[in-house]
XYZ file of C-alpha atoms in Angstrom:
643
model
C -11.558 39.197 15.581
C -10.796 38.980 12.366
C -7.779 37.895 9.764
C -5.302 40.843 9.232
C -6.526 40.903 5.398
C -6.408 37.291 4.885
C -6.652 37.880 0.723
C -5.790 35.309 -1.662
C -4.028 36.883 -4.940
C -3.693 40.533 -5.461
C -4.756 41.197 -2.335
C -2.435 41.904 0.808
C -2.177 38.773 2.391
C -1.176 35.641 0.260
C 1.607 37.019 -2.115
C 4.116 35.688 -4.204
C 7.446 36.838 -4.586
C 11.171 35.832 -5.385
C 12.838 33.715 -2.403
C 16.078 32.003 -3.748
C 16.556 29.960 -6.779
C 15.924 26.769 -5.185
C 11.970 27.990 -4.292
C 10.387 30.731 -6.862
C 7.222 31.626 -4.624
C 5.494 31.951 -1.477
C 2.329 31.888 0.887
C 2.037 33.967 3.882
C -0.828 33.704 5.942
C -1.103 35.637 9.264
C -4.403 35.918 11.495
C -2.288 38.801 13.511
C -0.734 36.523 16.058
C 0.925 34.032 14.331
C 2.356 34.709 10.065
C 3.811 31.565 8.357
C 5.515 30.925 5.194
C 4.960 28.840 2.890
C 7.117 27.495 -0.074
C 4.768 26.970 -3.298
C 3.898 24.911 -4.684
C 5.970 22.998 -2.807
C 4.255 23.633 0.874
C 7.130 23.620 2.595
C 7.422 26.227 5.693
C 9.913 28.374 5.317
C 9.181 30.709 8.104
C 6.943 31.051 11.493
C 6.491 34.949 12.845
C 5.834 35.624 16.605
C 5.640 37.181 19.080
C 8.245 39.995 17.294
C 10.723 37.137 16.819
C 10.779 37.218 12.217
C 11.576 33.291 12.452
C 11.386 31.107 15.090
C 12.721 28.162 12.382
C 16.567 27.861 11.098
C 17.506 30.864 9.738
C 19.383 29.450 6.679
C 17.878 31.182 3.920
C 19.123 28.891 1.216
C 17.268 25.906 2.591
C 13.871 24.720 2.113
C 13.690 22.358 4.583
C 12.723 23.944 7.970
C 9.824 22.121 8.202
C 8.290 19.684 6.041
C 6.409 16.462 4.947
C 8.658 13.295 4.186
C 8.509 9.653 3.891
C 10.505 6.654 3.624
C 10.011 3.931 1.022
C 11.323 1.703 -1.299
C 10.005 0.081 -4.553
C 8.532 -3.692 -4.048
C 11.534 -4.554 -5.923
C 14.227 -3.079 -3.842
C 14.861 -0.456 -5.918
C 14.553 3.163 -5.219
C 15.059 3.241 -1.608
C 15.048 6.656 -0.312
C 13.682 9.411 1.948
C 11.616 11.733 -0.017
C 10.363 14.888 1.161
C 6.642 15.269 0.385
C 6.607 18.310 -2.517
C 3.655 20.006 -4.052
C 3.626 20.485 -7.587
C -0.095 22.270 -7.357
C -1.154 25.193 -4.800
C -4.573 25.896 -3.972
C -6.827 28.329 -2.013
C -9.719 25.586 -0.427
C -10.851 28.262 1.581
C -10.905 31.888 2.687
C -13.422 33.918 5.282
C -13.127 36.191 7.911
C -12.377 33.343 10.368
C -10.285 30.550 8.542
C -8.403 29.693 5.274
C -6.991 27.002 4.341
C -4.792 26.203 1.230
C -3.610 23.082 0.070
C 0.020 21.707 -1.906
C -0.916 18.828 -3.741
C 1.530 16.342 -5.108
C 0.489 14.362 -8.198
C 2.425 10.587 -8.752
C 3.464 10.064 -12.425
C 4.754 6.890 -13.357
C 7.565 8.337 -14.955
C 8.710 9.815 -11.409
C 11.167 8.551 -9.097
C 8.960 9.040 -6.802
C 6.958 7.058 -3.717
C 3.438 5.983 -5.655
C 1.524 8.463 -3.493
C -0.980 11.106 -4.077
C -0.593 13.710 -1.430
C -2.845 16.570 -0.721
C -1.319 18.890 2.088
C -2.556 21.510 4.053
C -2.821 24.271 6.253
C -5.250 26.007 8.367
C -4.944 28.969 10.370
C -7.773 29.796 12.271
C -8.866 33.575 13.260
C -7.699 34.545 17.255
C -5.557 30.876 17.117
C -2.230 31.631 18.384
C -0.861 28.683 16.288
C -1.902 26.670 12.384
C -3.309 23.735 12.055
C -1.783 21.113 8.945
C -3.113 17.597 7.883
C -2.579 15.746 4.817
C -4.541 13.100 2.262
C -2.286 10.146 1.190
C -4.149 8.008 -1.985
C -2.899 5.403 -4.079
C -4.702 5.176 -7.078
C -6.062 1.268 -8.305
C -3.810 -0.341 -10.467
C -0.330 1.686 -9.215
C 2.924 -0.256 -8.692
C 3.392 -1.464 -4.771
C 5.707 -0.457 -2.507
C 6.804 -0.141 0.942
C 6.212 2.677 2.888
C 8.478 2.649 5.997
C 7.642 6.085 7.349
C 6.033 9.083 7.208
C 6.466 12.234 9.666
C 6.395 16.024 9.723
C 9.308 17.834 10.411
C 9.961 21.303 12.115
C 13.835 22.624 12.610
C 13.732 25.476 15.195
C 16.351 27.517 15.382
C 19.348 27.044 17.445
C 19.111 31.044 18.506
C 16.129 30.391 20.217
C 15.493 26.979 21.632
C 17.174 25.145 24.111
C 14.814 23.507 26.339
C 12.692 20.437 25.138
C 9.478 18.965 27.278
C 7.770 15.571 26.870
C 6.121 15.567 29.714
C 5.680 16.938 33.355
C 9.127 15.218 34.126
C 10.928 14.959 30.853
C 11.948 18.397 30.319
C 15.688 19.769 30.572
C 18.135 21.986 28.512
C 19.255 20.074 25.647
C 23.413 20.168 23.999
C 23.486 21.396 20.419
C 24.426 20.062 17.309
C 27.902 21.431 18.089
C 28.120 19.544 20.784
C 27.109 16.273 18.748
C 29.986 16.971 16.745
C 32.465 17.226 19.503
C 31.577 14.196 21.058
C 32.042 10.451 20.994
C 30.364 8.108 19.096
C 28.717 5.144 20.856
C 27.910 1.594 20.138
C 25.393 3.278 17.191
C 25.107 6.566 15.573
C 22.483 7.885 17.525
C 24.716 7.785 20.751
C 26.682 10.224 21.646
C 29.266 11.099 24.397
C 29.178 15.079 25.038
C 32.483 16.146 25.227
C 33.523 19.894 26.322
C 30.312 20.391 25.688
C 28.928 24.679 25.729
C 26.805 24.094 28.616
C 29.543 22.565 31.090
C 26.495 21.034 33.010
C 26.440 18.545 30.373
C 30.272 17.372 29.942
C 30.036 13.072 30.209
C 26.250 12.807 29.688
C 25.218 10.938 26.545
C 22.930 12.182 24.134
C 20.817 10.018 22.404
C 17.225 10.633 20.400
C 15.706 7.234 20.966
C 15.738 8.240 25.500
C 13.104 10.695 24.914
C 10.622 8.537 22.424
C 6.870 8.229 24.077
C 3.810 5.769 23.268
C 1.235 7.327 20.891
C -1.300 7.647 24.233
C 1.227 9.516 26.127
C 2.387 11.616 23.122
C -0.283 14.352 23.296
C 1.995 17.525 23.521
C 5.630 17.552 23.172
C 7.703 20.924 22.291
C 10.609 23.357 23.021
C 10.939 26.453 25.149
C 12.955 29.886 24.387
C 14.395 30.442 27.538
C 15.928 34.119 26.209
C 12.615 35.230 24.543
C 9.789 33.009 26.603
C 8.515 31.679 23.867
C 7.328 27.744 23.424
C 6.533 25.735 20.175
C 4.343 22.664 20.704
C 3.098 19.955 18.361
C -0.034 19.062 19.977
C -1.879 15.387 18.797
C -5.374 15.571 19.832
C -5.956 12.048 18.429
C -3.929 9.679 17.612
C -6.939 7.560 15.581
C -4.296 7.840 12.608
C -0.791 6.919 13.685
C -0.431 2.928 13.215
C -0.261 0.311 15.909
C -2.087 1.222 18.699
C -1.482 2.991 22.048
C 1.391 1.565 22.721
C 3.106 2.271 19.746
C 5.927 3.896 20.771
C 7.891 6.692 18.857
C 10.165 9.760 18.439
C 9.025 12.968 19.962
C 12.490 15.444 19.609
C 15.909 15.367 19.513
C 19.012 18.215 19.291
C 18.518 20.363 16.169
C 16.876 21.064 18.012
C 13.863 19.398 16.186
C 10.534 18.633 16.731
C 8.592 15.629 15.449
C 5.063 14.287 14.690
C 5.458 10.950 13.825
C 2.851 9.236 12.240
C 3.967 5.643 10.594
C 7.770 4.201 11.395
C 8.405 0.693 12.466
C 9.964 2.221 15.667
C 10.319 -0.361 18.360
C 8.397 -2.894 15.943
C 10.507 -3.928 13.114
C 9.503 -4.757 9.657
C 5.970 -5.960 10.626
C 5.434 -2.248 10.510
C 6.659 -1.340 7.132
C 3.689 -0.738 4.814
C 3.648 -2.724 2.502
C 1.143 -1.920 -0.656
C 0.635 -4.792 -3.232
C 0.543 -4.032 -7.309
C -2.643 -1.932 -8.199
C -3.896 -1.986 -4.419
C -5.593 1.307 -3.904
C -5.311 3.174 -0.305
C -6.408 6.419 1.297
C -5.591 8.047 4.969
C -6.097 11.042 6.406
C -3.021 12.124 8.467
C -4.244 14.666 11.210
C -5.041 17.531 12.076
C -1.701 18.510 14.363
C -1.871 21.461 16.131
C 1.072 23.730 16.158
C 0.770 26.002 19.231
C 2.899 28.974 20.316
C 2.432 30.821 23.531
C 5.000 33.171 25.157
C 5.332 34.718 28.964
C 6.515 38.216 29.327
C 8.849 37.333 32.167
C 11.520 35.076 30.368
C 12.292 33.671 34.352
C 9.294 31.958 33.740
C 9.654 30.519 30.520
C 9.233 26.697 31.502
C 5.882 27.247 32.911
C 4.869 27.176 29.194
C 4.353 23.881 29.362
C 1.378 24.024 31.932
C -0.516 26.594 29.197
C 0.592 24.119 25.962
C -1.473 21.183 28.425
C -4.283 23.259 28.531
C -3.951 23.554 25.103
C -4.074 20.439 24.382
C -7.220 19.432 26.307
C -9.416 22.193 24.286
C -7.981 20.291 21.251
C -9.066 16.694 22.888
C -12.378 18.153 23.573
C -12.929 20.003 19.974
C -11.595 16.376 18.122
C -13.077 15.629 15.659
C -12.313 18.700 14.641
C -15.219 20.810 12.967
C -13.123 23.051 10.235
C -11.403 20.980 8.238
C -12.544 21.481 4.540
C -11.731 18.195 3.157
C -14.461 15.403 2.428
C -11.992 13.258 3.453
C -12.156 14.085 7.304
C -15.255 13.380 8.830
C -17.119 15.396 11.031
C -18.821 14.610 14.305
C -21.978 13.913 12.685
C -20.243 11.513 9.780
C -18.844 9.103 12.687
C -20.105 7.045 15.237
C -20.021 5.520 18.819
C -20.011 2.021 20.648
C -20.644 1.587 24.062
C -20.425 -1.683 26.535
C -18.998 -2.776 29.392
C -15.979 -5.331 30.363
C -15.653 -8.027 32.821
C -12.948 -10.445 33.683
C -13.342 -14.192 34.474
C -10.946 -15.971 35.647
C -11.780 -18.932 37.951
C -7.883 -19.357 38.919
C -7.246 -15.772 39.482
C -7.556 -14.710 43.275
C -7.887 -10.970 42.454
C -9.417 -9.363 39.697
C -12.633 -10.838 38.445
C -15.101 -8.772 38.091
C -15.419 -5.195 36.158
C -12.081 -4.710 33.995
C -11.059 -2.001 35.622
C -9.299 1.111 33.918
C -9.212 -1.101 31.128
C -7.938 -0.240 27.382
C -10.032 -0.770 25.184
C -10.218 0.192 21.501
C -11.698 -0.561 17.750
C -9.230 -1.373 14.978
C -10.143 -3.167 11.271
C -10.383 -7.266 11.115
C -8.010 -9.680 12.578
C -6.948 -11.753 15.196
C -6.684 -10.949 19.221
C -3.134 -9.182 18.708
C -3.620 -7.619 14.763
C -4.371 -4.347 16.257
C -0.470 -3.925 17.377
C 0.438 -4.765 13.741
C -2.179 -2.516 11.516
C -0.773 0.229 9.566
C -3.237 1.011 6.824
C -6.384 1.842 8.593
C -7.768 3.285 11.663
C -7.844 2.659 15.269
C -10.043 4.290 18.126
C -9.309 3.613 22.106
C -10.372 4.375 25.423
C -10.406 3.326 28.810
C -12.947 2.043 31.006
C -13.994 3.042 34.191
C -14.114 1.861 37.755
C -16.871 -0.574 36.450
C -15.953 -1.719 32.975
C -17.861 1.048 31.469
C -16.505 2.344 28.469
C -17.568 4.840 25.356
C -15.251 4.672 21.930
C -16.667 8.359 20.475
C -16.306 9.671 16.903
C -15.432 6.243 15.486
C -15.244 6.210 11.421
C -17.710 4.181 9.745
C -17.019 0.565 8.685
C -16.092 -2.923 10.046
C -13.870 -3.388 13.362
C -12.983 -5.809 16.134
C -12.857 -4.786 19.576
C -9.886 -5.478 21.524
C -8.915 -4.911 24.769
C -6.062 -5.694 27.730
C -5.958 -5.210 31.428
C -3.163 -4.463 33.595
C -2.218 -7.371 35.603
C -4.254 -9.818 33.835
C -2.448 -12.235 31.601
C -3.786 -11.760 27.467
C -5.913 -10.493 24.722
C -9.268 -9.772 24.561
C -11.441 -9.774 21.338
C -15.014 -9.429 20.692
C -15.086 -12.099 18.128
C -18.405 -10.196 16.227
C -17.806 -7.281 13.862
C -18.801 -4.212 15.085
C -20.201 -1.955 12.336
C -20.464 1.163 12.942
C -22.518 3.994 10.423
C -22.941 7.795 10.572
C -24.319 8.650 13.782
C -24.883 5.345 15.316
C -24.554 4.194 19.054
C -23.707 0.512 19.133
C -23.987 -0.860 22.354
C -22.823 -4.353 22.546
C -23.938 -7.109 24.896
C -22.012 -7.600 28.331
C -18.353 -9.088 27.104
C -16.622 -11.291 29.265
C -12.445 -11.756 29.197
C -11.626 -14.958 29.970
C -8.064 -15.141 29.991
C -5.793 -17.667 29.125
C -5.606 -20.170 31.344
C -5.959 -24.133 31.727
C -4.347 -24.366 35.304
C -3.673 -22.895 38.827
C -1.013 -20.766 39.431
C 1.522 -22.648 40.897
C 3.877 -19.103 40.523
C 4.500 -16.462 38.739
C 7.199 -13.623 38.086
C 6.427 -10.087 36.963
C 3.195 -8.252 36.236
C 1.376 -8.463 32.860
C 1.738 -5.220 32.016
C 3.042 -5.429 28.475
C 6.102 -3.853 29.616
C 9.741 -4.631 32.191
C 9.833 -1.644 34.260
C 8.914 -3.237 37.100
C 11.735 -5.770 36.760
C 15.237 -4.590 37.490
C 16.698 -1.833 36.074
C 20.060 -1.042 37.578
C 21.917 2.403 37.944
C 24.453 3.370 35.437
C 27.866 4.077 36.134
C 28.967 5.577 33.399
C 27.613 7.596 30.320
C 24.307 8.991 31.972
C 21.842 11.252 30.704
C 21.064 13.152 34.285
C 17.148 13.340 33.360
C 16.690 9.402 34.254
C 18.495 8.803 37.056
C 15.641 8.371 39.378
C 12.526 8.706 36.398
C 12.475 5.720 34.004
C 15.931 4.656 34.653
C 15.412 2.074 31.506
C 15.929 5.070 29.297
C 19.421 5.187 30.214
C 22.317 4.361 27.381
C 24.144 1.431 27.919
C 21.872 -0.659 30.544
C 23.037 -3.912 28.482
C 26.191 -3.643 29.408
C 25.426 -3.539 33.338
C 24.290 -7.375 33.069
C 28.193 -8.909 32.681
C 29.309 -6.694 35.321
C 26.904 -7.848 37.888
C 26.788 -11.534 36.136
C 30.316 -11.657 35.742
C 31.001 -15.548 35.247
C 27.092 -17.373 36.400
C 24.030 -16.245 34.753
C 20.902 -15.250 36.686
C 19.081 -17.968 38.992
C 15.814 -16.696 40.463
C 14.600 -18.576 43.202
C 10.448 -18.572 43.334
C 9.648 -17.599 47.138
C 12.652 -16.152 48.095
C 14.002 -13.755 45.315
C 12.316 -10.588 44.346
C 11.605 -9.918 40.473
C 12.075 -6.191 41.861
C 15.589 -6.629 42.495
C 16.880 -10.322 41.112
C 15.059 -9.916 37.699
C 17.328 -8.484 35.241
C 15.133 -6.213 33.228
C 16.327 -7.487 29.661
C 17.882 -11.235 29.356
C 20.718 -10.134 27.430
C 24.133 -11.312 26.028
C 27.748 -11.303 28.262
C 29.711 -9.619 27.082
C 33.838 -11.667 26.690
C 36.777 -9.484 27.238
C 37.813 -9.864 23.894
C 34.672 -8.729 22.775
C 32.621 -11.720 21.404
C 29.418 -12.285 23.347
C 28.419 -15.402 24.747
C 24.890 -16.705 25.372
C 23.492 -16.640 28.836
C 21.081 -19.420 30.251
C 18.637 -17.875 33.179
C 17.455 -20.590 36.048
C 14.028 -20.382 37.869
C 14.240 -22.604 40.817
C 11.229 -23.430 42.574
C 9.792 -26.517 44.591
C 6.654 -28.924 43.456
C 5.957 -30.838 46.427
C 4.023 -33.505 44.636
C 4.158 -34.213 40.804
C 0.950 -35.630 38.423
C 3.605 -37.269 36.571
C 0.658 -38.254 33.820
C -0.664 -34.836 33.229
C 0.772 -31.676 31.356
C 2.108 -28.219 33.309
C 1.951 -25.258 31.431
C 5.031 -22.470 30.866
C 2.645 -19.024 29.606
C 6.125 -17.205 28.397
C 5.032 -13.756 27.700
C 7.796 -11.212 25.957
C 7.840 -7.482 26.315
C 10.385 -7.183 23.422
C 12.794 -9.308 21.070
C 15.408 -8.479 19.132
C 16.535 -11.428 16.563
C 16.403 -13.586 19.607
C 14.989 -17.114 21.242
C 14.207 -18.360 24.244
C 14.480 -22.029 24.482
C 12.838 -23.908 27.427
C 14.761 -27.048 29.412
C 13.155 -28.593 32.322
C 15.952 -30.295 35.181
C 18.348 -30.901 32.182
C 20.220 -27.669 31.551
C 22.734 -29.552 28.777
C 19.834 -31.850 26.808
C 20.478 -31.057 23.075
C 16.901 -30.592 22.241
C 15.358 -27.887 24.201
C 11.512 -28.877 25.647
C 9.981 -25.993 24.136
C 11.318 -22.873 21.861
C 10.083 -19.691 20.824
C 12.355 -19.802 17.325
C 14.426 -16.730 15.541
C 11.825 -14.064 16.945
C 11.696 -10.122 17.384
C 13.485 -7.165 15.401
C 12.135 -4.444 18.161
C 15.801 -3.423 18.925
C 13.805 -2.133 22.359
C 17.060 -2.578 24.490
C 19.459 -0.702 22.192
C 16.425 2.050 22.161
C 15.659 2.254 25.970
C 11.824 1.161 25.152
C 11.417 -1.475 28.157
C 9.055 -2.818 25.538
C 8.124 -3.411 21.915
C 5.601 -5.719 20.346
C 4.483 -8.158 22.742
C 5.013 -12.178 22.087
C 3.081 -14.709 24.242
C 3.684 -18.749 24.163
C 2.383 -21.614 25.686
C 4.958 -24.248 26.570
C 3.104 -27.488 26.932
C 5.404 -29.328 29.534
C 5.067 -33.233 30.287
C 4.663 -33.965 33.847
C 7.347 -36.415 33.903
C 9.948 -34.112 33.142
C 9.186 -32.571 36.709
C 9.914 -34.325 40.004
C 9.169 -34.181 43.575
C 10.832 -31.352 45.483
C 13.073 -28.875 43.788
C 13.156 -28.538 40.079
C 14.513 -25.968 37.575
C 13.631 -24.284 34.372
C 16.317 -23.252 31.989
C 15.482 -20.050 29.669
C 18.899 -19.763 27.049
C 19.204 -17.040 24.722
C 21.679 -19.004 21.916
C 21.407 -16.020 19.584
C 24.599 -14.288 20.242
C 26.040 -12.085 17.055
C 25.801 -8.773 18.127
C 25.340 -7.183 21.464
C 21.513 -6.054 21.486
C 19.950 -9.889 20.791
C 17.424 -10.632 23.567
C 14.495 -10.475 24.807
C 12.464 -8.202 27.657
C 10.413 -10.722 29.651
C 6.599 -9.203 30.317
C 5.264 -12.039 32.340
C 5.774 -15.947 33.417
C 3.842 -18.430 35.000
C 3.631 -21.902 35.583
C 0.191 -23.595 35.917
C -0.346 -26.744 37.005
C -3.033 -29.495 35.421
C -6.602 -28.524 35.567
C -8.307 -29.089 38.877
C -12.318 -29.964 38.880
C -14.180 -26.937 39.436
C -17.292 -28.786 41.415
């Protein structure tokens, strides 16, 4: 099956015409299942057709922003900070046959423009029998340009209100969402993005709090994410079949949707990261990066009853997209093809001669290529590329349609403390298979475990989250109850004059670990540091040899954690972390951000025989979202001869 006259020009298809005074012309393209709209040159959408609903975006005719390219950036010298939607100045036809066209909105920098120093080339694809469009985009700084920082970039899509109610995540985030009316009747929370629904128009929702940041997702979880027409069975999905171009990894976690109801695809923000994650370009660097393909999918059931099983058909989707990536119709040079990239291939072990279990193959291990750096530079990269997988039962693992150049590979596995690195560059070239030689992770350690509290996991959901008792969002109360608003607040009521003491043996990081070590707040509403106690017994001290703290953070917030051994009140802490963090993971319901490990060298003497007791204080006290998610601790004791 063909286009329905796909015809650039004169011709029936692509036409331009007067829309309002804000946006002189227009691109339609329709295959016969889906039509969209285009604004041009700008290339903003103006208008998706299906299914016999005209628009399934905001209906406000005088607005130009229904869906759209933006960033946010700011000149080097802290000038010109702004959001800037991404706007053609150029329209082209790339490409136009019987099965595809694509068109492109280009947007030129000039110097004399108060404008981000970008050239972007966007674009569209539409795809004959697709019941959806396809849209990607070439960012390039030019040699010599001024720098900048580029704090985010994102594509936007306002549905309309008429239509969409329901938003899905995943297979157990989904549920009817307020409105913006309901925003606007409600109560503002400790920030903006927290709201209190108040006589709300779905009554179901009266008390509940709304908040964007409870339904953000990490990059390799963030494959499909949409909204459902529950009166005209009709679903819109942004489907990611890679995510080789978003910044930071995996774990990089990030908006999905919120009530607009909007969807998102997020591609660069410093999200649960802080300003490590801005962009930052010097004077005259030059840069280039391919941003997508997305897939935009709609699918519809004739029985409206069933309208939420449209999520099980956008999954299906989405795993014909995973399959087809890298994808083989995108007309750019600039996105390579299957035969352009590469592969590397290996296997992973762990050795560990302290650990008890888990040496051998890294099991289900992630694994993944990103450009130069140290063991933890991949969760910091913004500029370049990154490629990940998981191994199997045995350590096996296969990195597929890798772009060519220089990498390390890095890798972490669940319940094993650290970083792995493969300290050789890996080079990869057009159709290449680089296997590497057997690696071995051998994990930090100089010591036996003489005990340990959580699961290195690089996260705190296994520590203790507690129920809310007031302001709830009815989605988490028995899924990811971390997500819930508020959860900071919980600590002062069940620490409501003495501060956490875990006792090694006999408490349960389950249920005595507070999930965030977090400020009290006074009744007059100051907040005063807390000071957490591990208390554990050491039967005989090596007075003359060192113990090591391994002090691993899930998240921090402007935050420290300062170390005292049997002397809670000595002025000078025995080991600190310093100022760290700006993840602002609590406030955001992440349960993690960047992840922070440290190595308190501890004298021997400051231990003694029998009981002893650590003191972890969080002095940082200003506002009420300084602290720090714990990921992992463990004492080891001194080395013990191996022979």
């Amino acid at each position: 099956m063909g286009f329905a006259g796909l015809v650039f020009s004169n011709d029936s298809i692509l036409s331009s015409q007067s829309l309002s005074s804000e946006v002189s012309h227009k691109v339609e393209m329709n295959n016969g299942i889906v039509k969209i709209t285009v604004s041009r040159p700008y290339g903003n959408l103006r208008g998706i057709k299906y299914h016999g609903v005209e628009n399934l975006l905001d209906d406000d005719l005088d607005r130009d922003d229904r869906g759209y390219w933006d960033c946010s950036w700011e000149d080097v010298n802290g000038s010109n900070s702004k959001q800037s939607m991404i706007l053609g100045d150029r329209f082209q036809v790339i490409m136009q046959t019987n099965n595809q066209v694509e068109v492109s909105f280009k947007t030129t920098w000039k110097s004399s423009d108060p404008l981000p120093a970008l050239n972007v080339d966007k674009r569209y694809v539409m795809l004959s029998g697709s019941s959806g469009f396809y849209t990607y985009a070439i960012y390039e700084r030019l040699k010599g340009w001024p720098g900048m920082f580029l704090w985010e970039t994102r594509i936007v899509f306002k549905l309309s209100q008429k239509w969409f109610q329901y938003m899905a995540i995943s297979d157990t985030r989904q549920r009817i969402m307020p409105t913006i009316a309901d925003r606007e009747r409600g109560q503002s929370l400790a920030y903006p993005e927290a709201v209190l629904l108040k006589n709300p128009m779905n009554s179901e929702l009266e008390g509940e709090v709304d908040d964007k940041y409870q339904y953000s997702s990490e990059s390799k979880n963030d494959r499909v994410h949409g909204w459902i027409s529950l009166n005209s069975g009709i679903g819109f999905w942004i489907i990611t079949p890679s995510y080789e171009f978003r910044t930071a990894g995996p774990l990089k976690q990030d908006l999905t949707g919120h009530v607009g109801p909007i969807c998102l695809s997020m591609l660069m923000s410093a999200h649960y990261t802080g300003v490590p994650l801005n962009v930052t370009f010097e004077n005259g660097e030059p840069w280039k990066k391919v941003f997508g393909p997305v897939f935009i999918h709609l699918n519809s059931v004739s029985d409206k009853t069933k309208a939420t099983s449209l999520w099980g058909d956008a999954k299906q989707q989405t795993w014909k997209e995973i399959i087809s990536w890298p994808y083989s119709f995108p007309h750019s040079p600039d996105f390579l093809k299957s035969d352009q990239r590469g592969s590397v291939i290996g296997q992973l072990s762990v050795q560990d001669q302290y650990l008890k279990v888990g040496n051998g193959p890294a099991r289900f291990a992630h694994v993944g290529l990103a450009a130069p750096g140290d063991a933890r530079s991949w969760e910091y990269q913004t500029k370049g590329y990154q490629f990940w997988t998981r191994t199997d039962e045995h350590g096996n693992f296969f990195i597929k349609a890798v772009l060519p150049g220089a990498y390390n590979l890095h890798a972490w596995v669940s319940g094993v403390m650290g970083n792995y690195m493969y300290e050789a560059t890996v080079t990869v070239t057009p159709g290449s298979v680089t296997k590497l030689p057997p690696l071995v992770f051998k994990p930090p350690r100089d010591g036996p475990t003489l005990w340990e509290i959580g699961i290195p996991n690089r996260h705190a959901a296994e520590f203790y989250v507690p129920n809310v008792t007031k302001n709830i969002n009815t989605l988490y109360l028995e899924q990811d109850k971390f997500r819930q608003y508020g959860l900071w607040e919980r600590y002062a009521e069940l620490y409501p004059e003495n501060d956490l003491v875990f006792t090694v043996g006999t408490s349960d990081f389950a249920k005595d670990w507070f999930f965030a070590h977090v400020l009290r707040r006074l009744p007059d509403g100051k907040f005063k540091a807390t000071t957490w106690q591990i208390v554990f017994d050491l039967p005989k001290v090596d007075k003359a040899r060192t113990y090591k703290l391994r002090l691993v953070l899930a998240a921090a917030h402007m935050a420290e954690v300062q170390v005292r051994v049997n002397r809670r009140d000595a002025i000078r802490p025995d080991f600190t972390t310093g100022p760290t963090g700006r993840d602002n993971a609590i406030a955001r319901h992440g349960i993690h951000g960047v992840q922070r490990s440290f190595t308190a060298a501890l004298p021997g003497s400051l231990f003694v025989n029998g009981r002893n007791t650590i003191f972890l204080h969080q002095p940082r006290n200003q506002e009420a979202f300084q602290g720090v998610m714990y990921d992992y601790i463990r004492l080891e004791g001194p080395p013990q001869s191996t022979h």
